Amino acid sequence: MQVEDTSVLERIENSEAGEDLIARGYSRRQIGRIAALLGGGVALAGSAESAFAQQSAKAVAGAVRIGSNECWTGPLPAGAEAAMLIVAKGNWYEPDGEHAKLFDAVSKVEGVPVERILAWPGSSDPLARVPITFASPKRGIVTADPTYESIWRTGAWIGAKVTKVPLTSDYRHDVKAMLAADPNAGVYYICSPNNPTGTITPVEDILWLAENKPKDAVVLVDEAYVHWSDTPRAARLAVERDDVLVMRTFSKLFGMAGMRLGLTFASPALHEKMMRYDGRQVTNMLPMTAVACGTASVPLAAQIKARAAQMVSAREMAIAHVQKRGLKVIPGSHANMFMVEWKGKTPKEMMAAFLEQGVQIGRSWTAYPQMSRVTVGSAEDMQKFCLALDKILMA
């Protein structure tokens, strides 16, 4: 049963944002669901849970945690120190222009003008807000398959068509096939490096899609894992164009998953459209500990590179070990994960077998039903993974 706060719905319906939603084909019930996704005050139960659920498995005490793409260590030391120091000023909503300090630090590192940067409590909100703002029952969402499925769940919840297009033979997003699959979509979503494959879609391909899609559609580029890649980034497209929106998160390499901090780079006009539903309420309610930690961490180029190199070394060691055991690994990962194909057992069975060895690996995707995603942890974590694999294969 869904319980609706009619006063909230009436406020939305009678606003400019509500008029826009109705004009784009949303029903009253769908507007209620939108209000729920964006914290508008609608209480939900039952089937609604799937629209919100993160797919990270619950941690098992004592196990090696390489299942949810978290970083194996906490924030960079300077970031952790900044977060602890600002706790003493926790009586203030914003002690001393912390948002501006974060935007200035990011702007200097990424070359994105401050006016094109917005911060969020993680990535979940913008991943829901973008399809709500730019897709609709009349304008669909196009993604790769496999990729991170959050936007699929949002599309299903709000009633927008979701079209899934297989990756290319070398595991890139097939941008031409994506456009052909739905030439009138409102949102084209690209995750690069991709989750779960870790593979890169070249910026040139993303630019082609931006130049050939419908003019009023947007390209959403999810760069959650970009800090493990040396390839050109899509941030410049969000500077040069007004129809590309790039997402970043501090949950991965920066080791801040539990602190909840993310960014979007986009034109002010795109951000304004996304804000119509709640008047910047979400972006103005960030935890100052996360903001301070992010601000202190962003400029630490040498430490970021060193942390990435540690993970790459552990990843390549683990992949080599898996391949020596005769198992296939999807090539070309530039992220803290890889996909391995099992022989004779299902991913579910392998998850259980690894857990018996004290190792918690990731899940499978419907596009690759015989494969599991393995997060890359520390060198010690991956050595334990390799030992557990040997025991399982010899059993």
Coordinates of C-alpha atoms in Angstrom, one line a residue:
M1 CA 0.0 0.0 0.0
Q2 CA 1.2 3.5 -0.8
V3 CA 0.2 6.3 1.6
E4 CA 0.3 9.7 -0.1
D5 CA 0.7 13.1 1.6
T6 CA -1.9 15.0 -0.6
S7 CA -0.7 18.4 0.6
V8 CA 2.8 17.6 -0.8
L9 CA 1.3 16.4 -4.1
E10 CA -0.8 19.5 -4.4
R11 CA 2.2 21.8 -3.8
I12 CA 4.1 19.9 -6.5
E13 CA 1.2 19.9 -9.0
N14 CA 0.6 23.6 -8.5
S15 CA 4.2 24.6 -9.0
E16 CA 6.1 25.3 -12.2
A17 CA 8.0 22.0 -11.7
G18 CA 4.6 20.1 -11.4
E19 CA 3.3 21.7 -14.6
D20 CA 6.5 20.6 -16.3
L21 CA 6.1 17.0 -15.0
I22 CA 2.4 16.9 -16.2
A23 CA 3.4 18.3 -19.6
R24 CA 6.0 15.6 -20.0
G25 CA 3.4 12.9 -19.4
Y26 CA 3.6 12.0 -15.7
S27 CA 0.5 11.0 -13.9
R28 CA -0.5 12.1 -10.4
R29 CA 0.6 8.7 -9.1
Q30 CA 4.0 9.0 -10.8
I31 CA 4.4 12.5 -9.4
G32 CA 3.8 11.0 -5.9
R33 CA 6.6 8.5 -6.6
I34 CA 8.9 11.3 -7.7
A35 CA 8.2 13.2 -4.5
A36 CA 9.2 10.0 -2.6
L37 CA 12.5 9.6 -4.5
L38 CA 13.4 13.2 -3.9
G39 CA 12.4 13.3 -0.2
G40 CA 9.1 15.1 -0.8
G41 CA 7.2 13.5 2.1
V42 CA 5.4 10.6 0.6
A43 CA 5.5 7.5 2.7
L44 CA 6.2 4.2 0.9
A45 CA 5.9 0.5 1.6
G46 CA 6.2 -2.8 -0.1
S47 CA 7.3 -2.7 -3.7
A48 CA 8.7 0.8 -3.4
E49 CA 11.8 -0.5 -1.6
S50 CA 13.4 -1.7 -4.8
A51 CA 13.5 1.8 -6.2
F52 CA 15.7 3.0 -3.4
A53 CA 17.8 -0.1 -2.4
Q54 CA 21.5 0.1 -2.7
Q55 CA 22.9 -3.3 -3.9
S56 CA 25.8 -3.5 -1.5
A57 CA 25.6 -6.8 0.4
K58 CA 25.5 -6.6 4.2
A59 CA 29.0 -6.9 5.6
V60 CA 29.9 -10.2 7.3
A61 CA 31.9 -9.8 10.5
G62 CA 35.4 -10.9 10.1
A63 CA 35.3 -11.5 6.4
V64 CA 37.5 -9.9 3.7
R65 CA 35.2 -7.3 2.2
I66 CA 35.7 -7.3 -1.6
G67 CA 32.1 -7.3 -2.7
S68 CA 30.8 -3.7 -2.9
N69 CA 33.6 -1.6 -4.6
E70 CA 34.5 0.1 -1.3
C71 CA 38.0 1.3 -0.8
W72 CA 40.1 -1.1 1.4
T73 CA 41.2 1.8 3.6
G74 CA 39.7 4.9 5.1
P75 CA 40.0 8.6 3.9
L76 CA 43.4 10.0 3.1
P77 CA 45.0 11.1 6.4
A78 CA 44.7 14.9 5.7
G79 CA 41.0 14.4 4.9
A80 CA 40.3 12.4 8.1
E81 CA 42.1 15.1 10.1
A82 CA 40.0 17.8 8.5
A83 CA 36.8 15.9 9.2
M84 CA 37.8 15.4 12.9
L85 CA 38.7 19.1 13.4
I86 CA 35.4 20.3 12.0
V87 CA 33.4 18.1 14.5
A88 CA 34.3 20.7 17.1
K89 CA 32.3 23.2 15.0
G90 CA 29.3 20.9 14.6
N91 CA 27.0 23.5 16.3
W92 CA 27.1 25.5 13.0
Y93 CA 25.2 24.5 9.9
E94 CA 28.2 25.8 7.9
P95 CA 31.1 27.1 10.0
D96 CA 33.0 29.1 7.4
G97 CA 32.0 28.7 3.8
E98 CA 32.8 25.0 3.5
H99 CA 30.8 24.6 0.3
A100 CA 32.8 27.3 -1.4
K101 CA 36.1 25.9 -0.2
L102 CA 35.1 22.5 -1.7
F103 CA 34.1 23.9 -5.0
D104 CA 37.2 26.0 -5.2
A105 CA 39.4 23.0 -4.5
V106 CA 37.6 20.9 -7.1
S107 CA 37.7 23.7 -9.7
K108 CA 41.5 24.0 -9.4
V109 CA 42.1 20.3 -9.8
E110 CA 39.5 19.5 -12.5
G111 CA 39.4 22.7 -14.5
V112 CA 35.7 23.1 -14.0
P113 CA 34.3 26.5 -13.3
V114 CA 32.9 26.8 -9.8
E115 CA 29.5 27.8 -11.2
R116 CA 29.3 24.4 -12.9
I117 CA 29.9 22.3 -9.7
L118 CA 27.3 21.1 -7.3
A119 CA 27.8 18.8 -4.3
W120 CA 25.4 16.0 -3.1
P121 CA 25.2 13.5 -0.2
G122 CA 26.6 10.7 -2.4
S123 CA 25.5 9.8 -5.9
S124 CA 22.1 8.2 -5.3
D125 CA 20.1 11.5 -5.4
P126 CA 21.5 12.8 -8.8
L127 CA 21.2 9.3 -10.3
A128 CA 17.4 9.5 -9.5
R129 CA 17.0 13.2 -10.1
V130 CA 18.5 13.2 -13.7
P131 CA 16.0 10.7 -15.2
I132 CA 13.2 12.5 -13.4
T133 CA 14.2 15.8 -14.8
F134 CA 15.1 14.8 -18.3
A135 CA 13.3 11.5 -19.0
S136 CA 9.6 10.8 -18.8
P137 CA 6.9 8.4 -19.9
K138 CA 7.3 9.9 -23.3
R139 CA 11.1 10.1 -23.3
G140 CA 13.1 7.1 -22.4
I141 CA 16.5 6.2 -20.7
V142 CA 19.2 4.4 -22.6
T143 CA 22.0 2.5 -20.9
A144 CA 24.6 -0.2 -21.5
D145 CA 24.0 -3.7 -20.3
P146 CA 25.7 -4.5 -18.0
T147 CA 26.2 -1.3 -16.1
Y148 CA 25.3 0.1 -12.7
E149 CA 21.5 -0.4 -12.4
S150 CA 20.4 2.4 -10.2
I151 CA 19.0 4.4 -13.1
W152 CA 17.1 1.3 -14.3
R153 CA 15.3 1.1 -11.0
T154 CA 14.4 4.8 -11.1
G155 CA 13.1 4.5 -14.7
A156 CA 10.9 1.5 -13.7
W157 CA 9.6 3.4 -10.6
I158 CA 8.6 6.6 -12.4
G159 CA 7.3 4.9 -15.6
A160 CA 10.0 5.9 -18.1
K161 CA 11.0 3.3 -20.7
V162 CA 14.5 1.9 -20.1
T163 CA 16.4 0.5 -23.1
K164 CA 19.5 -1.6 -22.4
V165 CA 22.2 -2.0 -25.1
P166 CA 24.9 -4.7 -24.9
L167 CA 28.5 -3.6 -24.6
T168 CA 30.8 -3.8 -27.7
S169 CA 33.0 -6.9 -28.2
D170 CA 35.8 -5.0 -26.3
Y171 CA 33.4 -4.0 -23.5
R172 CA 32.9 -0.3 -24.4
H173 CA 29.5 1.4 -24.4
D174 CA 28.2 1.0 -28.0
V175 CA 27.1 4.7 -28.4
K176 CA 25.9 4.3 -32.0
A177 CA 23.7 1.3 -31.0
M178 CA 22.5 3.2 -27.9
L179 CA 21.3 6.1 -30.1
A180 CA 19.7 3.8 -32.7
A181 CA 17.9 1.8 -29.9
D182 CA 16.0 4.9 -28.8
P183 CA 16.6 8.0 -31.0
N184 CA 14.2 10.1 -29.0
A185 CA 15.3 9.3 -25.5
G186 CA 15.7 12.0 -22.8
V187 CA 18.7 10.5 -21.0
Y188 CA 21.7 8.5 -22.3
Y189 CA 23.7 7.1 -19.4
I190 CA 27.3 6.1 -19.7
C191 CA 29.4 4.7 -16.8
S192 CA 33.1 5.0 -17.5
P193 CA 35.0 3.2 -16.2
N194 CA 32.0 0.9 -16.2
N195 CA 30.6 -0.9 -13.3
P196 CA 30.9 -4.0 -13.2
T197 CA 33.5 -4.4 -16.0
G198 CA 35.8 -1.6 -15.2
T199 CA 36.2 -0.8 -18.9
I200 CA 36.6 2.6 -20.5
T201 CA 34.4 4.3 -23.1
P202 CA 36.6 6.8 -24.9
V203 CA 35.6 10.5 -24.5
E204 CA 35.5 10.7 -28.3
D205 CA 32.6 8.2 -28.3
I206 CA 30.8 10.1 -25.6
L207 CA 31.3 13.3 -27.6
W208 CA 29.9 11.6 -30.7
L209 CA 26.8 10.7 -28.7
A210 CA 26.4 14.2 -27.4
E211 CA 26.6 15.6 -30.9
N212 CA 24.2 13.2 -32.5
K213 CA 21.5 12.7 -29.8
P214 CA 18.3 14.8 -29.7
K215 CA 19.2 18.4 -28.8
D216 CA 17.0 18.5 -25.7
A217 CA 18.3 15.2 -24.3
V218 CA 21.2 14.9 -21.9
V219 CA 24.2 12.6 -21.6
L220 CA 24.9 11.5 -18.0
V221 CA 28.4 10.3 -17.5
D222 CA 29.1 8.5 -14.3
E223 CA 32.8 8.7 -13.5
A224 CA 32.8 7.1 -10.0
Y225 CA 35.9 5.1 -10.8
V226 CA 37.8 7.7 -12.9
H227 CA 40.7 8.1 -10.4
W228 CA 42.0 4.6 -11.4
S229 CA 42.3 5.6 -15.1
D230 CA 44.8 7.8 -16.9
T231 CA 42.6 8.2 -20.0
P232 CA 41.0 11.5 -20.8
R233 CA 38.0 12.4 -18.6
A234 CA 34.6 13.6 -19.6
A235 CA 34.6 16.6 -17.2
R236 CA 35.7 18.9 -20.1
L237 CA 32.5 18.0 -21.9
A238 CA 30.5 19.3 -19.0
V239 CA 32.5 22.6 -19.3
E240 CA 32.2 22.9 -23.1
R241 CA 28.6 21.7 -23.5
D242 CA 25.3 22.5 -21.9
D243 CA 23.8 19.0 -22.5
V244 CA 26.4 16.8 -20.7
L245 CA 26.3 16.1 -17.0
V246 CA 29.2 14.4 -15.3
M247 CA 29.0 12.7 -11.9
R248 CA 31.8 12.0 -9.4
T249 CA 31.9 10.5 -6.0
F250 CA 34.2 10.4 -3.0
S251 CA 32.9 6.9 -2.1
K252 CA 35.5 4.9 -4.0
L253 CA 39.2 5.8 -4.2
F254 CA 38.9 8.6 -1.5
G255 CA 37.6 6.0 1.0
M256 CA 34.6 8.0 2.0
A257 CA 31.7 5.7 1.2
G258 CA 30.1 6.0 4.6
M259 CA 30.5 9.8 4.7
R260 CA 28.3 10.4 1.6
L261 CA 29.7 13.0 -0.7
G262 CA 29.3 13.3 -4.5
L263 CA 29.6 16.0 -7.2
T264 CA 28.0 16.8 -10.5
F265 CA 29.6 19.0 -13.2
A266 CA 27.0 20.6 -15.5
S267 CA 25.8 23.9 -16.8
P268 CA 23.9 26.1 -14.3
A269 CA 20.8 25.7 -16.4
L270 CA 20.8 21.9 -16.1
H271 CA 21.4 22.1 -12.3
E272 CA 18.6 24.6 -12.0
K273 CA 16.2 22.2 -13.7
M274 CA 17.2 19.5 -11.3
M275 CA 16.6 21.7 -8.3
R276 CA 13.0 22.7 -9.2
Y277 CA 11.5 20.0 -7.1
D278 CA 12.9 20.8 -3.7
G279 CA 14.7 24.1 -4.0
R280 CA 18.3 22.9 -3.3
Q281 CA 17.2 21.3 0.0
V282 CA 19.3 18.2 -0.5
T283 CA 22.5 20.0 -1.7
N284 CA 22.3 22.5 1.2
M285 CA 22.1 19.7 3.8
L286 CA 25.5 18.0 3.3
P287 CA 27.4 16.8 6.4
M288 CA 30.2 19.2 7.1
T289 CA 32.5 16.4 8.1
A290 CA 32.3 15.0 4.6
V291 CA 32.7 18.4 2.9
A292 CA 35.8 19.2 5.0
C293 CA 37.3 15.7 4.3
G294 CA 36.6 16.1 0.5
T295 CA 38.1 19.6 0.4
A296 CA 41.3 18.5 2.1
S297 CA 41.6 15.3 -0.1
V298 CA 41.0 16.6 -3.6
P299 CA 44.4 18.5 -4.0
L300 CA 46.5 15.5 -2.8
A301 CA 47.5 14.4 -6.3
A302 CA 50.6 12.4 -5.3
Q303 CA 48.7 10.5 -2.5
I304 CA 45.8 9.8 -4.9
K305 CA 48.1 8.4 -7.5
A306 CA 49.9 6.3 -4.9
R307 CA 46.7 4.8 -3.6
A308 CA 45.5 4.0 -7.1
A309 CA 48.9 2.4 -7.9
Q310 CA 48.5 0.2 -4.8
M311 CA 45.2 -1.1 -6.0
V312 CA 46.3 -1.6 -9.6
S313 CA 49.2 -3.7 -8.4
A314 CA 46.9 -5.8 -6.2
R315 CA 44.3 -6.1 -9.1
E316 CA 46.8 -7.3 -11.6
M317 CA 48.3 -9.8 -9.2
A318 CA 44.8 -11.3 -8.5
I319 CA 43.8 -11.3 -12.2
A320 CA 47.0 -13.1 -13.1
H321 CA 46.3 -15.7 -10.4
V322 CA 42.7 -16.3 -11.5
Q323 CA 43.8 -16.7 -15.1
K324 CA 46.5 -19.2 -14.1
R325 CA 43.7 -21.3 -12.7
G326 CA 42.1 -21.4 -16.2
L327 CA 39.3 -18.9 -15.5
K328 CA 38.2 -16.1 -17.8
V329 CA 38.5 -12.5 -16.7
I330 CA 37.0 -9.6 -18.7
P331 CA 40.0 -7.7 -19.9
G332 CA 40.7 -4.0 -19.6
S333 CA 39.5 -3.0 -16.2
H334 CA 40.6 0.5 -15.1
A335 CA 38.8 0.4 -11.8
N336 CA 38.8 -1.3 -8.4
M337 CA 37.0 -4.4 -9.7
F338 CA 37.1 -7.2 -12.3
M339 CA 34.6 -9.8 -13.6
V340 CA 35.5 -13.5 -13.4
E341 CA 33.7 -16.3 -15.1
W342 CA 33.2 -19.5 -13.1
K343 CA 33.2 -23.1 -14.4
G344 CA 30.7 -25.6 -13.1
K345 CA 29.3 -23.4 -10.4
T346 CA 26.9 -20.5 -10.4
P347 CA 28.0 -17.1 -9.0
K348 CA 25.6 -17.7 -6.1
E349 CA 27.4 -20.9 -5.3
M350 CA 30.8 -19.3 -5.6
M351 CA 29.8 -16.5 -3.2
A352 CA 28.8 -19.0 -0.6
A353 CA 32.0 -21.0 -1.2
F354 CA 34.1 -17.9 -0.8
L355 CA 32.2 -16.9 2.3
E356 CA 33.0 -20.3 3.9
Q357 CA 36.7 -19.2 3.4
G358 CA 36.1 -15.9 5.0
V359 CA 36.0 -13.8 1.8
Q360 CA 33.0 -11.8 0.7
I361 CA 33.0 -11.3 -3.1
G362 CA 30.4 -9.5 -5.2
R363 CA 27.4 -10.5 -7.2
S364 CA 26.6 -11.3 -10.8
W365 CA 24.8 -9.3 -13.6
T366 CA 22.0 -10.7 -15.7
A367 CA 24.0 -9.9 -18.9
Y368 CA 26.8 -12.2 -17.6
P369 CA 25.0 -14.8 -15.5
Q370 CA 28.1 -17.0 -15.0
M371 CA 30.3 -14.1 -13.8
S372 CA 30.9 -12.5 -10.4
R373 CA 32.3 -9.0 -9.8
V374 CA 35.3 -9.0 -7.4
T375 CA 36.3 -5.8 -5.8
V376 CA 40.0 -5.1 -5.4
G377 CA 41.1 -4.6 -1.9
S378 CA 44.5 -4.3 -0.3
A379 CA 47.4 -6.6 -1.4
E380 CA 46.7 -8.7 1.7
D381 CA 42.9 -8.9 0.9
M382 CA 43.7 -10.1 -2.6
Q383 CA 46.2 -12.7 -1.4
K384 CA 43.5 -14.1 0.9
F385 CA 41.1 -14.1 -2.1
C386 CA 43.6 -16.1 -4.2
L387 CA 44.2 -18.6 -1.4
A388 CA 40.4 -19.0 -1.0
L389 CA 40.0 -19.6 -4.7
D390 CA 42.7 -22.3 -4.7
K391 CA 40.9 -24.1 -1.8
I392 CA 37.6 -23.9 -3.6
L393 CA 38.9 -25.2 -6.8
M394 CA 40.8 -28.1 -5.1
A395 CA 37.7 -29.1 -3.0

